Coordinates of C-alpha atoms and ligand atoms in Angstrom, one line a residue:
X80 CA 36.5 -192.0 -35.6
X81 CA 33.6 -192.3 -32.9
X82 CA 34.6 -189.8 -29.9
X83 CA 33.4 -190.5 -26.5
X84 CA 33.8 -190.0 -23.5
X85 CA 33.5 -191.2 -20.1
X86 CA 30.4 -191.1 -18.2
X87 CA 30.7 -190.1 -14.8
X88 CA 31.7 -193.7 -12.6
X89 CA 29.3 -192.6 -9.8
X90 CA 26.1 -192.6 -12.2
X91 CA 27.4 -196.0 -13.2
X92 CA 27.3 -197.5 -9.9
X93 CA 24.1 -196.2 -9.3
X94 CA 22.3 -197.0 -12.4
X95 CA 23.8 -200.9 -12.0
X96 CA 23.6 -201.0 -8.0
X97 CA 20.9 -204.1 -7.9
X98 CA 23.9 -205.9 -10.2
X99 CA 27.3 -207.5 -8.3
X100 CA 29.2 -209.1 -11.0
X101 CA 30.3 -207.9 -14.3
X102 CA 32.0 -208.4 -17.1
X103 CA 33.7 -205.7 -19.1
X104 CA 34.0 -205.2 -22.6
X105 CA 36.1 -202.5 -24.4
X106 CA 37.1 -201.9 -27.9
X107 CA 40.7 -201.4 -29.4
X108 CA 40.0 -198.9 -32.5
X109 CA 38.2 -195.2 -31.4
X110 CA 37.3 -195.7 -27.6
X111 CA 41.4 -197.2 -27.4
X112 CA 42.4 -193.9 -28.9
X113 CA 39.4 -192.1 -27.0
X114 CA 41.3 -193.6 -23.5
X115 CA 37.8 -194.8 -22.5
X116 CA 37.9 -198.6 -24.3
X117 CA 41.5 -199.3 -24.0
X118 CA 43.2 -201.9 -21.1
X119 CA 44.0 -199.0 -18.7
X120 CA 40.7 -197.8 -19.1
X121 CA 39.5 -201.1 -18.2
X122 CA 41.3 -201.5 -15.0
X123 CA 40.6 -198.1 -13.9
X124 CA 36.9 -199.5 -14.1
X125 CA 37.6 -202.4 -12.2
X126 CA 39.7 -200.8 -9.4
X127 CA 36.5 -198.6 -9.0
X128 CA 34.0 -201.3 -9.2
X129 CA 35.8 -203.6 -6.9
X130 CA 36.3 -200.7 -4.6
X131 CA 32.6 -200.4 -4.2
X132 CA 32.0 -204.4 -3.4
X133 CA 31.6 -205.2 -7.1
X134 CA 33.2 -208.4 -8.7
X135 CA 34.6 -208.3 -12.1
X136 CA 34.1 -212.1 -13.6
X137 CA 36.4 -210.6 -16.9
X138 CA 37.1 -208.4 -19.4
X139 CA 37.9 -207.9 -23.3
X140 CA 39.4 -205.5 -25.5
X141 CA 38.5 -206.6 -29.0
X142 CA 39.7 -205.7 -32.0
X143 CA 36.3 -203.9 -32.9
X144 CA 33.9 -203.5 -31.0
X145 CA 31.3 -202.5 -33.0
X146 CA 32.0 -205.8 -35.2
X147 CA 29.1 -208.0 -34.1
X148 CA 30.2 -211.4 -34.9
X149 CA 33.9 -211.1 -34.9
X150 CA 33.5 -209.3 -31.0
X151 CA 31.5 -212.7 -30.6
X152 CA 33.9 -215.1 -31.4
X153 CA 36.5 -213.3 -29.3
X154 CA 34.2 -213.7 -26.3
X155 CA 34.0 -217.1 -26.6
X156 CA 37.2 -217.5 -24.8
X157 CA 35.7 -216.1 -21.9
X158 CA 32.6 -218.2 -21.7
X159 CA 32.9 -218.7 -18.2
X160 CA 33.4 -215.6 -17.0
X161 CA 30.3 -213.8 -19.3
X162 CA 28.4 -216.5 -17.8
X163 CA 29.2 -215.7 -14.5
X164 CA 28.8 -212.2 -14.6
X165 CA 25.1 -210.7 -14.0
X166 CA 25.6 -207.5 -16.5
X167 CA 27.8 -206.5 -18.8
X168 CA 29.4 -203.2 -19.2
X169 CA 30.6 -202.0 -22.8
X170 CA 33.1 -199.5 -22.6
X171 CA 33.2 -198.3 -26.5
X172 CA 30.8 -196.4 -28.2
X173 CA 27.1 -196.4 -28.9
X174 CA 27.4 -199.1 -31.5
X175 CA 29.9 -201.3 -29.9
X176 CA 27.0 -201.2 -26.8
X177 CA 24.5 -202.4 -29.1
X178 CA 26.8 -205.4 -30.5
X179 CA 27.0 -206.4 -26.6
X180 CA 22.8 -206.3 -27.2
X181 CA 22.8 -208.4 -29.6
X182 CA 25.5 -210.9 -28.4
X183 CA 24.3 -211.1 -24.6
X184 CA 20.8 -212.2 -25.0
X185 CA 20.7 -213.3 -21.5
X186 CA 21.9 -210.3 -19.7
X187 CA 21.5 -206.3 -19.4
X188 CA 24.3 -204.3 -21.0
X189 CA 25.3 -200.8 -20.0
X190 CA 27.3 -198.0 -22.0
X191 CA 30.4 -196.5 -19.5
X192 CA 31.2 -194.1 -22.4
X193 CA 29.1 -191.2 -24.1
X194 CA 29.2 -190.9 -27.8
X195 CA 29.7 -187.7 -29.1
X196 CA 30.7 -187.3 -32.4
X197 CA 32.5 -188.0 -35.5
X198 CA 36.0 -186.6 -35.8
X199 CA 39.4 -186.6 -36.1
X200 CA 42.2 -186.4 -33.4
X201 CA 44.1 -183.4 -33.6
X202 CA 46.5 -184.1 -31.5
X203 CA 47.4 -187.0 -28.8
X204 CA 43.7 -187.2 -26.9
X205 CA 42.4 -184.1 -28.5
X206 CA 39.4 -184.1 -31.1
X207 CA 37.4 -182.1 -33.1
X208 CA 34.2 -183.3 -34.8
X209 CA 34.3 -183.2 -38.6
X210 CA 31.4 -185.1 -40.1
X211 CA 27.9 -184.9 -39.3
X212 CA 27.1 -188.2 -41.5
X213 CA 24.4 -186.4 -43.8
X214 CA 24.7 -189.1 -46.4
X215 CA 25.5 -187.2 -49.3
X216 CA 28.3 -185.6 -49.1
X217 CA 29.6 -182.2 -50.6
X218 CA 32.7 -181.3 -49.5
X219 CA 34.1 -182.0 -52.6
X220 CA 32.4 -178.8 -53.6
X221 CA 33.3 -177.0 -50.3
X222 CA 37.1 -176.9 -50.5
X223 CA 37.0 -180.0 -48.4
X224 CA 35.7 -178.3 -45.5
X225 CA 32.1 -179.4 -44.2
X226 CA 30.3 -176.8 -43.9
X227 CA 27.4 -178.8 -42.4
X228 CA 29.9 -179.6 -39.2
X229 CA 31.7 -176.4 -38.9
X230 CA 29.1 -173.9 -39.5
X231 CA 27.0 -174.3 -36.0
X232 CA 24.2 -173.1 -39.0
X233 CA 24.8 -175.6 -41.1
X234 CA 24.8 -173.2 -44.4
X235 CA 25.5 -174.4 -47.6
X236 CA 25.6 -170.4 -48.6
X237 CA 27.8 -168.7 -46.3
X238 CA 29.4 -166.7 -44.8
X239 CA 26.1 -165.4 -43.2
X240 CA 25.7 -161.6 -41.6
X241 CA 27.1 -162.8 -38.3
X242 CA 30.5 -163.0 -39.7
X243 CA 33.3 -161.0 -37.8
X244 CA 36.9 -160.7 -38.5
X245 CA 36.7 -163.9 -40.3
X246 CA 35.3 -165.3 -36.7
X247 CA 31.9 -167.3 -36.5
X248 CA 29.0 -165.5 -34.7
X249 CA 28.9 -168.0 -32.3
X250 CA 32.2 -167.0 -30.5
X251 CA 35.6 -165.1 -31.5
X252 CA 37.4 -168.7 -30.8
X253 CA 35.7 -170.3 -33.2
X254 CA 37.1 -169.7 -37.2
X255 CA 33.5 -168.9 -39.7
X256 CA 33.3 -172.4 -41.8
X257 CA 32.8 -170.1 -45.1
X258 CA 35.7 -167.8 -44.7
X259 CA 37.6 -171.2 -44.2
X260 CA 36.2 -172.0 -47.5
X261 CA 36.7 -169.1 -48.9
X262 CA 40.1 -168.9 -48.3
X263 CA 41.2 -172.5 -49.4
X264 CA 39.4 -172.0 -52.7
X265 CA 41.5 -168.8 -53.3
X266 CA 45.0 -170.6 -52.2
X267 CA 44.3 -173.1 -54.4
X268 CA 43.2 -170.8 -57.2
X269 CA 39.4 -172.4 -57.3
X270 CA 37.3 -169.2 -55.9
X271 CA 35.6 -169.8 -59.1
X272 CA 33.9 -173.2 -57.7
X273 CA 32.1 -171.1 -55.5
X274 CA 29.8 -169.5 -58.0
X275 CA 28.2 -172.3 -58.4
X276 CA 25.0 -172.5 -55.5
X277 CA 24.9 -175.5 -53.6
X278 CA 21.7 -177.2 -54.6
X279 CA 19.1 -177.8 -50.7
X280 CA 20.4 -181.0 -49.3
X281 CA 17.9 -184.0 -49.9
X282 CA 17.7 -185.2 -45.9
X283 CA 16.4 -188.2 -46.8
X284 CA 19.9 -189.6 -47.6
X285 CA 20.4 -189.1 -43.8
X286 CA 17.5 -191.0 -42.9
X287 CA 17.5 -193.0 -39.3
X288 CA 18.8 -196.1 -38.7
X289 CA 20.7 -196.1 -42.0
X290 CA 21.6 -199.9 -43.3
X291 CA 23.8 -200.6 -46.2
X292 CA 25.1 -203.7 -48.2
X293 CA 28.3 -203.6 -49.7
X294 CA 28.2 -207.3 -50.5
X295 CA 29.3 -207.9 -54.1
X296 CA 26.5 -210.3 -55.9
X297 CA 29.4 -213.2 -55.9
X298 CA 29.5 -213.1 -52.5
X299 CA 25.9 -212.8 -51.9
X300 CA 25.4 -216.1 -54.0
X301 CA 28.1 -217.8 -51.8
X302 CA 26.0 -216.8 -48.4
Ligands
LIG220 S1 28.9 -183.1 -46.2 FE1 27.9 -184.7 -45.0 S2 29.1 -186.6 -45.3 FE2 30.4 -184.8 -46.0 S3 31.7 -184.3 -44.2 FE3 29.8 -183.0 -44.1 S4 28.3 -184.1 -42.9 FE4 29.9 -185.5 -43.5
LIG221 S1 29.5 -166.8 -39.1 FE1 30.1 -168.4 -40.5 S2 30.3 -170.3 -39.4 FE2 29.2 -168.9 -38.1 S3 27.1 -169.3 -38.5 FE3 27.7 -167.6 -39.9 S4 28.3 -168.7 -41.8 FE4 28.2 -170.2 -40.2

């Protein structure tokens, strides 16, 4: 999932002062588990906007944010009050801003959240990134660990010299990728996987802005 997190309300305000009306938009997968998307996140916005001598015209949760044309057709239901509103305000991630782009011709759009990573949540509101999206992924080589993410080095060879105690350089509270490798392989009896060099990475498959079809050809006749 996408983690993000609020940006301060304050810097809000001032970045849409020359705007009174609104309409907000949030997003019911990452920035509903994030508590920066969900309802309650929403109406925290509101109270603080109307508190200030804002007007809020609406507001959506849809089911994904970041889905263009489905967060579109959800909207229409609240024609009036989009139309109404001078600016919108997404309060999901970077992507689910940039559906509001698209969708919103008319109007400026402005993130409430910051994205920060990809990761998972460890426990209720807690997160850790995991995945740096390098596009060719090699954890299946790494003991399912990425050593890319975890390793502030990003070393496909590790551990390196800084390595204490089985801690990473980087601070005692944070466990050395590689050792975490090391010691998976050897519970699951695999140490001998990591003989084998982990080739350079080709960067290219990371490339920016990545787009991808996954269209079968069937359906792409149908379009
Ligand atoms: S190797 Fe790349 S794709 Fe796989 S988890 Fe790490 S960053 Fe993500
Ligand atoms: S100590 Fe381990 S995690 Fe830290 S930089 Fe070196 S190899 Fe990477």
């Amino acid at each position: 999932m996408i983690i993000t997190k609020k940006k301060d309300p304050n810097n809000i305000l001032e970045t849409v002062k020359k705007y009174d009306k609104f309409f907000l938009i949030g997003c019911s997968e990452c920035a509903s588990l994030c508590g920066t998307g969900n309802e309650e996140a929403l109406q925290e916005m509101t109270d603080f906007l109307e508190s200030n001598g804002k007007k809020v015209t609406g507001q959506l949760v849809p089911k994904t944010g970041c889905q263009t044309l489905g967060t579109k057709i959800e909207l229409k239901k609240d024609k009036e009050a989009c139309a109404d509103a001078d600016a919108v305000i997404v309060m999901s991630c970077g992507a689910g801003t940039q559906s509001a782009t698209e969708i919103f011709k008319d109007k400026p759009v402005y993130p409430s959240n910051d994205s920060l990573f990809l990761g998972n949540m460890t426990r209720f509101q807690m997160f850790d990134e995991r995945c740096s999206l390098c596009g060719e992924c090699v954890i299946g080589k790494t003991a399912g660990i990425c050593p890319l993410t975890n390793c502030p080095k990003g070393l496909l060879v590790g551990p390196c010299g800084g390595m204490s105690d089985g801690k990473c350089e980087v601070s005692p509270d944070v466990p050395c990728a590689w050792v975490r490798i090391y010691e998976r392989q050897k519970s699951l009896d695999n140490l001998d996987e990591m003989k084998e060099v982990l080739e350079p990475k080709d960067w290219s498959a990371g490339q920016k802005p990545g787009n991808l079809s996954t269209r079968s050809e069937k359906k792409e006749e149908k379009k």
